[in-house]
Short mmCIF file of C-alpha atoms and ligand atoms in Angstrom, two decimals:
data_model
loop_
_atom_site.label_atom_id
_atom_site.label_comp_id
_atom_site.label_asym_id
_atom_site.label_seq_id
_atom_site.Cartn_x
_atom_site.Cartn_y
_atom_site.Cartn_z
CA MET A 1 38.41 5.58 8.54
CA THR A 2 36.87 2.54 6.90
CA THR A 3 34.88 2.83 3.72
CA LEU A 4 32.12 0.39 2.82
CA GLN A 5 31.53 -0.55 -0.80
CA VAL A 6 28.02 -0.23 -2.18
CA GLY A 7 26.64 -1.70 -5.40
CA LEU A 8 23.41 -0.41 -6.91
CA LEU A 9 21.26 -2.52 -9.23
CA GLY A 10 18.93 -0.45 -11.39
CA PHE A 11 19.47 3.11 -12.58
CA GLY A 12 15.86 4.13 -13.17
CA THR A 13 14.15 7.01 -11.41
CA VAL A 14 14.59 5.80 -7.83
CA GLY A 15 17.96 4.19 -8.53
CA ALA A 16 19.23 7.50 -9.87
CA GLY A 17 17.83 9.24 -6.79
CA VAL A 18 19.74 6.83 -4.54
CA ALA A 19 22.98 7.38 -6.49
CA ARG A 20 22.48 11.13 -6.32
CA LEU A 21 21.83 11.12 -2.58
CA LEU A 22 24.80 8.86 -1.84
CA ILE A 23 27.07 11.12 -3.88
CA ASP A 24 25.69 14.54 -2.89
CA SER A 25 25.32 13.67 0.81
CA ALA A 26 28.57 11.74 1.13
CA ASP A 27 30.11 14.22 3.60
CA ARG A 28 26.96 14.50 5.70
CA ILE A 29 26.63 10.72 5.82
CA ARG A 30 30.30 10.30 6.77
CA ASP A 31 29.90 12.85 9.59
CA ARG A 32 26.95 10.90 10.99
CA LEU A 33 28.13 7.39 10.27
CA GLY A 34 31.80 7.75 11.08
CA MET A 35 32.75 5.92 7.92
CA GLY A 36 32.46 6.43 4.19
CA LEU A 37 30.11 4.78 1.69
CA ASN A 38 31.59 4.37 -1.75
CA LEU A 39 29.24 3.75 -4.67
CA LYS A 40 31.42 1.23 -6.44
CA TYR A 41 28.94 0.11 -9.09
CA VAL A 42 25.69 1.16 -10.66
CA ALA A 43 24.39 -1.61 -12.92
CA ASP A 44 21.73 -1.13 -15.57
CA ILE A 45 21.08 -2.51 -19.03
CA ASP A 46 20.68 1.07 -20.27
CA LEU A 47 24.09 2.76 -20.30
CA THR A 48 23.12 5.73 -22.44
CA THR A 49 20.17 7.58 -20.89
CA ASP A 50 21.33 10.66 -19.00
CA ARG A 51 19.94 10.34 -15.46
CA GLY A 52 21.34 13.66 -14.36
CA VAL A 53 23.76 12.02 -11.93
CA ARG A 54 27.52 12.38 -12.36
CA LEU A 55 29.08 8.96 -11.74
CA ALA A 56 32.85 8.41 -11.56
CA ALA A 57 34.40 6.66 -14.57
CA GLY A 58 33.83 2.91 -14.63
CA VAL A 59 31.00 2.94 -12.06
CA LEU A 60 28.14 2.48 -14.55
CA ILE A 61 28.19 -1.08 -15.89
CA ASP A 62 25.68 -3.36 -17.58
CA ASP A 63 26.64 -6.48 -15.63
CA ALA A 64 24.49 -6.88 -12.51
CA GLU A 65 26.10 -10.23 -11.65
CA ARG A 66 29.46 -8.56 -11.29
CA VAL A 67 27.94 -6.41 -8.52
CA VAL A 68 26.52 -9.30 -6.50
CA ASN A 69 29.61 -11.46 -7.02
CA ASP A 70 32.32 -8.88 -6.32
CA PRO A 71 33.89 -9.84 -2.95
CA GLU A 72 34.60 -6.17 -2.21
CA VAL A 73 30.93 -5.15 -2.28
CA ASP A 74 29.44 -5.00 1.23
CA ILE A 75 25.93 -3.72 0.50
CA VAL A 76 23.77 -4.39 -2.58
CA ILE A 77 20.84 -2.08 -3.30
CA GLU A 78 18.19 -3.61 -5.55
CA MET A 79 16.18 -0.99 -7.46
CA ILE A 80 15.22 -3.08 -10.49
CA GLY A 81 11.73 -4.03 -9.32
CA GLY A 82 9.51 -6.91 -10.39
CA GLU A 83 9.63 -10.55 -9.43
CA GLY A 84 12.08 -11.93 -11.99
CA ILE A 85 15.75 -10.98 -12.24
CA ALA A 86 15.48 -8.88 -9.06
CA LYS A 87 14.73 -12.00 -7.02
CA THR A 88 17.57 -13.98 -8.58
CA LEU A 89 20.05 -11.20 -7.92
CA ILE A 90 18.93 -10.66 -4.32
CA LEU A 91 19.25 -14.38 -3.60
CA GLN A 92 22.69 -14.42 -5.20
CA ALA A 93 23.81 -11.40 -3.16
CA ILE A 94 22.54 -13.07 0.03
CA ALA A 95 24.29 -16.32 -0.87
CA ASN A 96 27.49 -14.30 -1.25
CA GLY A 97 27.04 -12.88 2.25
CA LYS A 98 26.13 -9.37 1.20
CA GLN A 99 23.72 -7.09 3.02
CA VAL A 100 20.78 -6.17 0.82
CA VAL A 101 18.48 -3.15 0.59
CA THR A 102 15.39 -3.25 -1.61
CA ALA A 103 12.21 -1.25 -2.28
CA ASN A 104 10.57 -4.14 -4.09
CA LYS A 105 7.14 -4.47 -2.47
CA ALA A 106 5.66 -6.89 -5.00
CA LEU A 107 8.60 -9.24 -4.53
CA LEU A 108 8.46 -9.09 -0.73
CA ALA A 109 4.67 -9.45 -0.63
CA LYS A 110 4.77 -12.62 -2.73
CA HIS A 111 8.19 -14.14 -2.05
CA GLY A 112 9.15 -12.50 1.23
CA LYS A 113 9.23 -15.75 3.19
CA GLU A 114 11.81 -17.31 0.87
CA LEU A 115 13.99 -14.19 0.79
CA PHE A 116 13.87 -13.53 4.52
CA GLN A 117 14.61 -17.16 5.32
CA ALA A 118 17.59 -17.08 2.98
CA ALA A 119 18.89 -13.91 4.67
CA ASP A 120 18.32 -15.37 8.16
CA ARG A 121 20.16 -18.56 7.26
CA LYS A 122 23.09 -16.60 5.88
CA GLY A 123 23.05 -14.12 8.78
CA VAL A 124 22.75 -11.02 6.61
CA ASP A 125 20.33 -8.11 6.74
CA LEU A 126 17.64 -7.54 4.14
CA ALA A 127 16.26 -4.02 4.59
CA PHE A 128 13.12 -2.74 2.88
CA GLU A 129 11.97 0.57 4.38
CA ALA A 130 11.28 2.07 0.94
CA SER A 131 8.93 -0.76 -0.01
CA VAL A 132 6.03 0.79 1.92
CA GLY A 133 5.06 4.44 2.01
CA GLY A 134 8.15 5.82 0.25
CA CYS A 135 9.89 8.15 2.67
CA MET A 136 7.62 7.42 5.65
CA PRO A 137 9.52 5.34 8.24
CA VAL A 138 6.75 2.77 8.64
CA ILE A 139 8.95 -0.32 8.81
CA LYS A 140 11.25 1.20 11.41
CA THR A 141 8.24 2.38 13.41
CA LEU A 142 6.67 -1.08 13.47
CA ARG A 143 9.87 -3.07 14.00
CA GLU A 144 11.65 -0.79 16.44
CA SER A 145 9.79 2.21 17.85
CA LEU A 146 6.59 0.30 18.71
CA VAL A 147 8.27 -2.93 19.76
CA GLY A 148 6.62 -2.80 23.20
CA ASN A 149 3.13 -2.60 21.74
CA ARG A 150 0.54 -5.08 20.71
CA ILE A 151 -0.42 -3.64 17.33
CA ASN A 152 -4.22 -3.47 17.26
CA GLY A 153 -4.62 -2.30 13.70
CA MET A 154 -3.54 -0.05 10.88
CA GLY A 155 -5.38 2.03 8.34
CA GLY A 156 -3.75 4.02 5.63
CA ILE A 157 -3.43 5.53 2.22
CA LEU A 158 -0.51 3.70 0.62
CA ASN A 159 -0.85 4.49 -3.06
CA GLY A 160 -0.13 8.00 -4.26
CA THR A 161 -1.62 7.42 -7.71
CA CYS A 162 -5.02 6.41 -6.33
CA ASN A 163 -5.04 9.20 -3.80
CA TYR A 164 -4.15 11.67 -6.52
CA ILE A 165 -6.93 10.36 -8.77
CA LEU A 166 -9.56 10.43 -6.01
CA SER A 167 -8.45 13.92 -4.99
CA ARG A 168 -8.77 15.20 -8.57
CA ILE A 169 -12.24 13.65 -8.94
CA THR A 170 -13.24 15.20 -5.60
CA ASP A 171 -11.86 18.66 -6.35
CA GLU A 172 -12.66 18.94 -10.06
CA GLY A 173 -15.59 16.58 -10.65
CA ILE A 174 -13.70 14.93 -13.54
CA ASP A 175 -14.19 11.23 -14.18
CA PHE A 176 -11.84 8.36 -13.40
CA ARG A 177 -10.29 8.12 -16.90
CA GLU A 178 -9.43 11.81 -17.03
CA ALA A 179 -7.97 11.73 -13.53
CA LEU A 180 -5.85 8.65 -14.36
CA ALA A 181 -4.47 10.42 -17.44
CA LYS A 182 -3.44 13.33 -15.22
CA ALA A 183 -1.79 10.97 -12.70
CA THR A 184 0.17 9.26 -15.47
CA GLU A 185 1.18 12.63 -16.90
CA ALA A 186 2.41 13.68 -13.45
CA GLY A 187 4.54 10.52 -13.31
CA TYR A 188 2.92 8.92 -10.23
CA ALA A 189 1.55 5.72 -11.73
CA GLU A 190 3.46 2.43 -11.93
CA ALA A 191 4.64 1.34 -15.40
CA ASP A 192 1.47 -0.75 -15.42
CA PRO A 193 -1.14 1.53 -13.78
CA THR A 194 -3.53 -1.37 -13.20
CA LEU A 195 -1.25 -2.30 -10.28
CA ASP A 196 -2.17 1.07 -8.76
CA VAL A 197 -5.80 1.56 -9.66
CA GLU A 198 -6.89 -2.05 -9.08
CA GLY A 199 -5.43 -1.89 -5.58
CA PHE A 200 -2.59 -4.43 -6.00
CA ASP A 201 0.20 -2.01 -5.15
CA THR A 202 -1.60 -1.06 -1.93
CA ALA A 203 -2.17 -4.74 -1.16
CA HIS A 204 1.53 -5.55 -1.65
CA LYS A 205 2.32 -2.94 0.99
CA LEU A 206 -0.45 -4.14 3.28
CA ALA A 207 0.85 -7.72 3.10
CA ILE A 208 4.27 -6.53 4.29
CA LEU A 209 2.84 -4.40 7.11
CA THR A 210 0.43 -7.08 8.31
CA SER A 211 3.21 -9.63 8.53
CA LEU A 212 5.43 -7.27 10.54
CA ALA A 213 2.67 -6.01 12.82
CA TYR A 214 1.38 -9.35 14.05
CA GLY A 215 4.20 -11.80 13.32
CA THR A 216 2.34 -13.79 10.71
CA GLU A 217 2.96 -15.19 7.26
CA VAL A 218 0.56 -13.51 4.86
CA ASP A 219 -0.68 -15.32 1.80
CA PHE A 220 -1.11 -12.46 -0.66
CA ASP A 221 -4.10 -14.16 -2.29
CA ASP A 222 -6.02 -14.04 1.00
CA ILE A 223 -6.10 -10.24 0.95
CA PHE A 224 -9.39 -8.82 -0.31
CA ILE A 225 -8.61 -6.25 -3.02
CA GLU A 226 -10.96 -3.85 -4.75
CA GLY A 227 -9.63 -0.89 -6.75
CA ILE A 228 -11.00 2.55 -7.52
CA THR A 229 -11.99 2.19 -11.18
CA GLN A 230 -15.72 2.12 -10.42
CA ILE A 231 -15.76 5.24 -8.27
CA THR A 232 -17.73 8.06 -9.93
CA PRO A 233 -17.94 11.80 -9.23
CA LEU A 234 -21.56 11.10 -8.23
CA ASP A 235 -20.48 8.78 -5.39
CA ILE A 236 -17.88 11.26 -4.24
CA ASP A 237 -20.53 13.95 -4.22
CA PHE A 238 -23.00 11.84 -2.26
CA ALA A 239 -20.27 10.89 0.19
CA ARG A 240 -19.54 14.58 0.72
CA GLN A 241 -23.21 15.29 1.39
CA PHE A 242 -23.20 12.62 4.09
CA GLY A 243 -20.02 14.19 5.57
CA TYR A 244 -17.58 11.59 4.20
CA ARG A 245 -14.63 11.36 1.81
CA ILE A 246 -13.72 8.35 -0.32
CA LYS A 247 -10.14 7.03 -0.02
CA LEU A 248 -8.50 3.82 -1.15
CA LEU A 249 -7.57 2.40 2.24
CA ALA A 250 -5.33 -0.44 3.33
CA ILE A 251 -6.97 -1.83 6.44
CA SER A 252 -5.51 -4.34 8.84
CA LYS A 253 -7.08 -5.33 12.17
CA ASN A 254 -5.78 -7.65 14.82
CA HIS A 255 -8.48 -9.89 16.29
CA GLY A 256 -5.98 -12.17 18.02
CA ASP A 257 -6.77 -15.53 16.47
CA ARG A 258 -7.67 -13.90 13.14
CA VAL A 259 -6.68 -10.76 11.28
CA GLU A 260 -8.36 -8.54 8.75
CA ALA A 261 -6.35 -7.45 5.73
CA ARG A 262 -8.29 -5.69 3.02
CA VAL A 263 -7.92 -2.96 0.40
CA HIS A 264 -10.92 -1.14 -1.00
CA PRO A 265 -12.40 2.30 -1.58
CA THR A 266 -13.60 3.40 1.85
CA MET A 267 -15.83 6.18 3.07
CA ILE A 268 -14.32 7.91 6.08
CA PRO A 269 -15.69 10.91 7.98
CA GLU A 270 -14.36 14.24 6.75
CA GLY A 271 -13.14 14.92 10.32
CA ASN A 272 -10.79 11.91 10.22
CA LEU A 273 -7.17 12.91 9.59
CA LEU A 274 -6.87 10.46 6.69
CA SER A 275 -9.61 12.42 4.89
CA THR A 276 -7.33 15.42 4.76
CA ILE A 277 -4.47 13.59 3.02
CA SER A 278 -4.81 14.67 -0.58
CA GLY A 279 -2.90 14.55 -3.83
CA SER A 280 -0.18 11.95 -4.13
CA LEU A 281 0.63 11.91 -0.40
CA ASN A 282 0.46 8.77 1.72
CA ALA A 283 -0.41 8.35 5.40
CA LEU A 284 -0.58 5.43 7.78
CA ASN A 285 -2.34 5.31 11.11
CA ILE A 286 -1.04 2.62 13.46
CA SER A 287 -2.88 1.75 16.64
CA GLY A 288 -0.96 0.14 19.50
CA ASP A 289 -2.12 -0.79 23.00
CA ALA A 290 0.46 1.37 24.76
CA VAL A 291 1.01 4.16 22.27
CA GLY A 292 -2.58 4.77 21.19
CA ASP A 293 -2.61 6.06 17.63
CA VAL A 294 0.45 7.14 15.65
CA MET A 295 0.12 8.68 12.22
CA LEU A 296 2.90 8.87 9.66
CA TYR A 297 2.46 11.12 6.66
CA GLY A 298 4.60 11.98 3.66
CA HIS A 299 5.54 11.28 0.08
CA GLY A 300 4.82 7.65 -0.68
CA ALA A 301 6.63 7.71 -4.00
CA GLY A 302 8.98 9.79 -6.08
CA MET A 303 12.68 9.87 -6.77
CA MET A 304 14.16 11.61 -3.74
CA PRO A 305 11.63 10.71 -1.01
CA THR A 306 12.06 7.01 -1.85
CA ALA A 307 15.84 7.46 -2.13
CA SER A 308 15.79 8.98 1.35
CA ALA A 309 14.33 5.75 2.78
CA VAL A 310 16.81 3.59 0.86
CA VAL A 311 19.80 5.59 2.09
CA GLY A 312 18.43 5.37 5.64
CA ASP A 313 18.51 1.57 5.32
CA VAL A 314 22.03 1.61 3.87
CA VAL A 315 23.28 3.70 6.79
CA ASP A 316 21.51 1.45 9.33
CA ILE A 317 23.25 -1.55 7.83
CA ALA A 318 26.60 0.26 7.72
CA ARG A 319 26.23 1.16 11.41
CA ASN A 320 25.63 -2.48 12.24
CA LEU A 321 28.58 -3.60 10.14
CA SER A 322 30.80 -1.05 11.86
CA ARG A 323 30.03 -2.87 15.13
CA GLY A 324 30.33 -6.31 13.55
CA ALA A 325 26.59 -6.88 13.86
CA THR A 326 23.88 -8.13 11.55
CA GLY A 327 20.37 -9.39 12.30
CA ARG A 328 20.22 -7.05 15.32
CA VAL A 329 16.61 -6.22 14.47
CA PRO A 330 14.67 -9.31 13.31
CA LEU A 331 14.00 -8.90 9.61
CA ARG A 332 10.28 -9.46 10.00
CA SER A 333 10.00 -7.82 13.42
CA PHE A 334 9.47 -11.12 15.26
CA GLN A 335 12.05 -13.85 15.78
CA PRO A 336 11.75 -16.29 12.86
CA ASP A 337 10.45 -19.12 15.07
CA LYS A 338 7.75 -16.82 16.46
CA ILE A 339 6.21 -16.07 13.08
CA GLY A 340 2.98 -18.03 12.78
CA ARG A 341 0.15 -18.11 10.32
CA ILE A 342 -2.89 -16.24 11.58
CA PRO A 343 -5.88 -16.74 9.27
CA ILE A 344 -7.17 -13.71 7.39
CA VAL A 345 -10.89 -13.05 7.77
CA SER A 346 -12.67 -13.55 4.44
CA VAL A 347 -14.57 -10.56 3.11
CA GLU A 348 -17.88 -12.45 3.37
CA GLU A 349 -17.45 -12.42 7.14
CA LEU A 350 -16.79 -8.69 7.28
CA VAL A 351 -19.23 -6.69 9.40
CA THR A 352 -19.24 -2.96 8.71
CA HIS A 353 -21.36 0.00 7.62
CA TYR A 354 -22.11 0.44 3.92
CA TYR A 355 -22.99 3.05 1.34
CA PHE A 356 -25.26 1.77 -1.43
CA ARG A 357 -26.22 3.51 -4.64
CA PHE A 358 -29.05 2.08 -6.72
CA THR A 359 -30.08 3.52 -10.07
CA VAL A 360 -33.81 2.88 -10.26
CA LYS A 361 -36.94 3.80 -12.19
CA ASP A 362 -38.71 6.68 -10.48
CA GLN A 363 -42.02 5.00 -9.74
CA PRO A 364 -44.11 4.14 -6.67
CA GLY A 365 -43.06 1.20 -4.52
CA VAL A 366 -39.44 0.94 -5.69
CA LEU A 367 -37.91 2.13 -2.45
CA SER A 368 -40.08 -0.17 -0.35
CA THR A 369 -39.20 -3.16 -2.58
CA ILE A 370 -35.49 -2.48 -2.13
CA SER A 371 -35.72 -1.80 1.59
CA GLY A 372 -37.89 -4.91 1.94
CA ILE A 373 -35.14 -7.08 0.39
CA LEU A 374 -32.48 -5.44 2.55
CA GLY A 375 -34.68 -6.07 5.59
CA GLU A 376 -34.99 -9.77 4.71
CA TYR A 377 -31.20 -10.03 5.04
CA GLY A 378 -31.10 -8.10 8.31
CA ILE A 379 -29.63 -4.96 6.70
CA SER A 380 -30.88 -1.89 8.50
CA ILE A 381 -30.93 1.48 6.72
CA GLN A 382 -29.52 4.47 8.58
CA SER A 383 -30.31 7.20 6.03
CA VAL A 384 -31.55 7.56 2.46
CA GLN A 385 -31.26 10.22 -0.23
CA GLN A 386 -32.79 10.41 -3.67
CA LYS A 387 -31.47 12.78 -6.31
CA GLY A 388 -32.84 14.33 -9.49
CA ARG A 389 -33.73 12.24 -12.53
CA LYS A 390 -31.18 11.33 -15.15
CA SER A 391 -32.15 11.89 -18.80
CA SER A 392 -33.03 8.16 -18.95
CA GLY A 393 -35.73 8.76 -16.34
CA ALA A 394 -33.77 6.80 -13.76
CA VAL A 395 -32.90 8.22 -10.35
CA PRO A 396 -30.00 7.47 -8.04
CA VAL A 397 -31.06 6.36 -4.59
CA VAL A 398 -28.32 6.23 -1.99
CA MET A 399 -28.37 4.69 1.46
CA LEU A 400 -26.10 4.42 4.44
CA THR A 401 -26.62 1.30 6.51
CA HIS A 402 -26.05 0.26 10.08
CA ARG A 403 -23.54 -2.53 10.56
CA ALA A 404 -24.26 -5.46 8.27
CA ARG A 405 -22.55 -8.68 7.23
CA GLU A 406 -20.94 -8.61 3.79
CA ALA A 407 -22.29 -12.04 2.87
CA ASP A 408 -25.84 -10.76 3.52
CA VAL A 409 -25.15 -7.59 1.55
CA GLN A 410 -23.94 -9.61 -1.43
CA LYS A 411 -27.03 -11.85 -1.35
CA ALA A 412 -29.36 -8.84 -1.11
CA PHE A 413 -27.51 -7.15 -3.97
CA ARG A 414 -27.95 -10.14 -6.24
CA ARG A 415 -31.72 -9.97 -5.66
CA ILE A 416 -31.91 -6.19 -6.07
CA GLU A 417 -29.77 -6.22 -9.21
CA ALA A 418 -32.23 -8.61 -10.84
CA LEU A 419 -35.24 -6.31 -10.31
CA ASP A 420 -36.79 -4.79 -13.47
CA VAL A 421 -36.86 -1.38 -11.82
CA VAL A 422 -33.09 -1.38 -11.24
CA ASP A 423 -31.20 0.11 -14.19
CA GLU A 424 -27.50 -0.27 -13.45
CA LYS A 425 -25.29 -2.50 -11.37
CA PRO A 426 -25.70 -1.20 -7.79
CA MET A 427 -22.70 0.46 -6.18
CA LEU A 428 -21.37 -0.48 -2.78
CA ILE A 429 -18.72 1.33 -0.73
CA ARG A 430 -17.63 0.16 2.71
CA LEU A 431 -17.55 2.69 5.51
CA GLU A 432 -15.03 2.99 8.34
CA ASP A 433 -15.87 5.64 10.91
CA ASN A 434 -12.41 5.42 12.49
CA GLY A 435 -10.46 5.35 9.23
CA GLY A 436 -9.85 1.61 9.33
CA ILE A 437 -8.72 1.20 12.92
CA ASP A 438 -11.07 0.33 15.79
N1 HSE B 1 2.82 3.69 -7.81
C1 HSE B 1 3.09 3.82 -6.42
C2 HSE B 1 2.17 4.91 -5.88
C3 HSE B 1 4.54 4.15 -6.20
O1 HSE B 1 1.43 5.52 -6.67
O2 HSE B 1 2.14 5.15 -4.69
C4 HSE B 1 5.09 3.79 -4.88
O3 HSE B 1 4.91 2.46 -4.52
#
């Protein structure tokens, strides 16, 4: 029986999970794969921290280049993260003809084209299931299971930290700062939590999914990104009274000659399945013309769920190698010469329903002034609620609108914000009655 040699770069939380799974499940994997996987190297600059994984003598080294340059290594797993050394090492491994597995969403979202082209030229596989949704098999679903479908759209919760924070605010009425502290304490947040709470981590994942779903290059900077830092318990409470929940959604819609790709806090009806995904869990709803809707749900982060996806990729690659095949499934779902560049709709052109919250002086004529301005921009109000006075004498007035154009909303907001009777910066949350898919 042949044994393939595996080299792991990065022995942090997920790297240690991968090592543990490869070692503890070695027999099970061999029974399914028909060949062995030997973890020949684990490279990390930190050789002293106990990761709770028993490695054979000589496996843990501090020289990542040795891993990517060793002719015996068949598969390199990159678990370092970031856009610096990880990119250099992946390119070096590819140049040396090695198959590569990575979970590095930021790297793929920003430099995917270069990396995939390098892998295509060299005829090696570059697998990345763990880059989106942790253990959820979203990449496999898009690239393989739904290959007969035109993907119409996707809507999902792709950041466990944000979902955890919003769930805590919803359930406990605590504010954003307190909820973030709890998420950090629970170990969900990225090393730099701004990547999570400002929506960038979700957008990295959305860029990858959008590219695979429609066969398009995605310029990361074209994705509209708004995080959750401005969401208050008050908004969550109002949303609940209207029958909605607030989630940070990744939304992607296929309009043929244009696509939508946006990340922002979104109000979705409490009856929508995505509303029920709470805590650090992730979920993705994919809509295809033949399949209808498919929802994947599971742990989007964490040591062993993410390791599960990585090991799945390693075994896929090993199966291909055992049959002398690589590139069997196109890396980006479409053949390289079929990947185009479909423009992303700018947020100003977005047409959707909105939730507005204005904090205003409680005096006659205020509501009619505001609704008059909204009317001037063609924004039609669907329902209004006013709540009790704050100690300052101001009152929150909230509205749900019929469909309106974002550019008009922004213009109306600038006028309303400048009114003397308006106390705080108005709040806006976009609404998606179908959870981001039409
Ligand atoms: N920080 C990410 C999250 C980890 O909270 O979902 C997985 O990408």
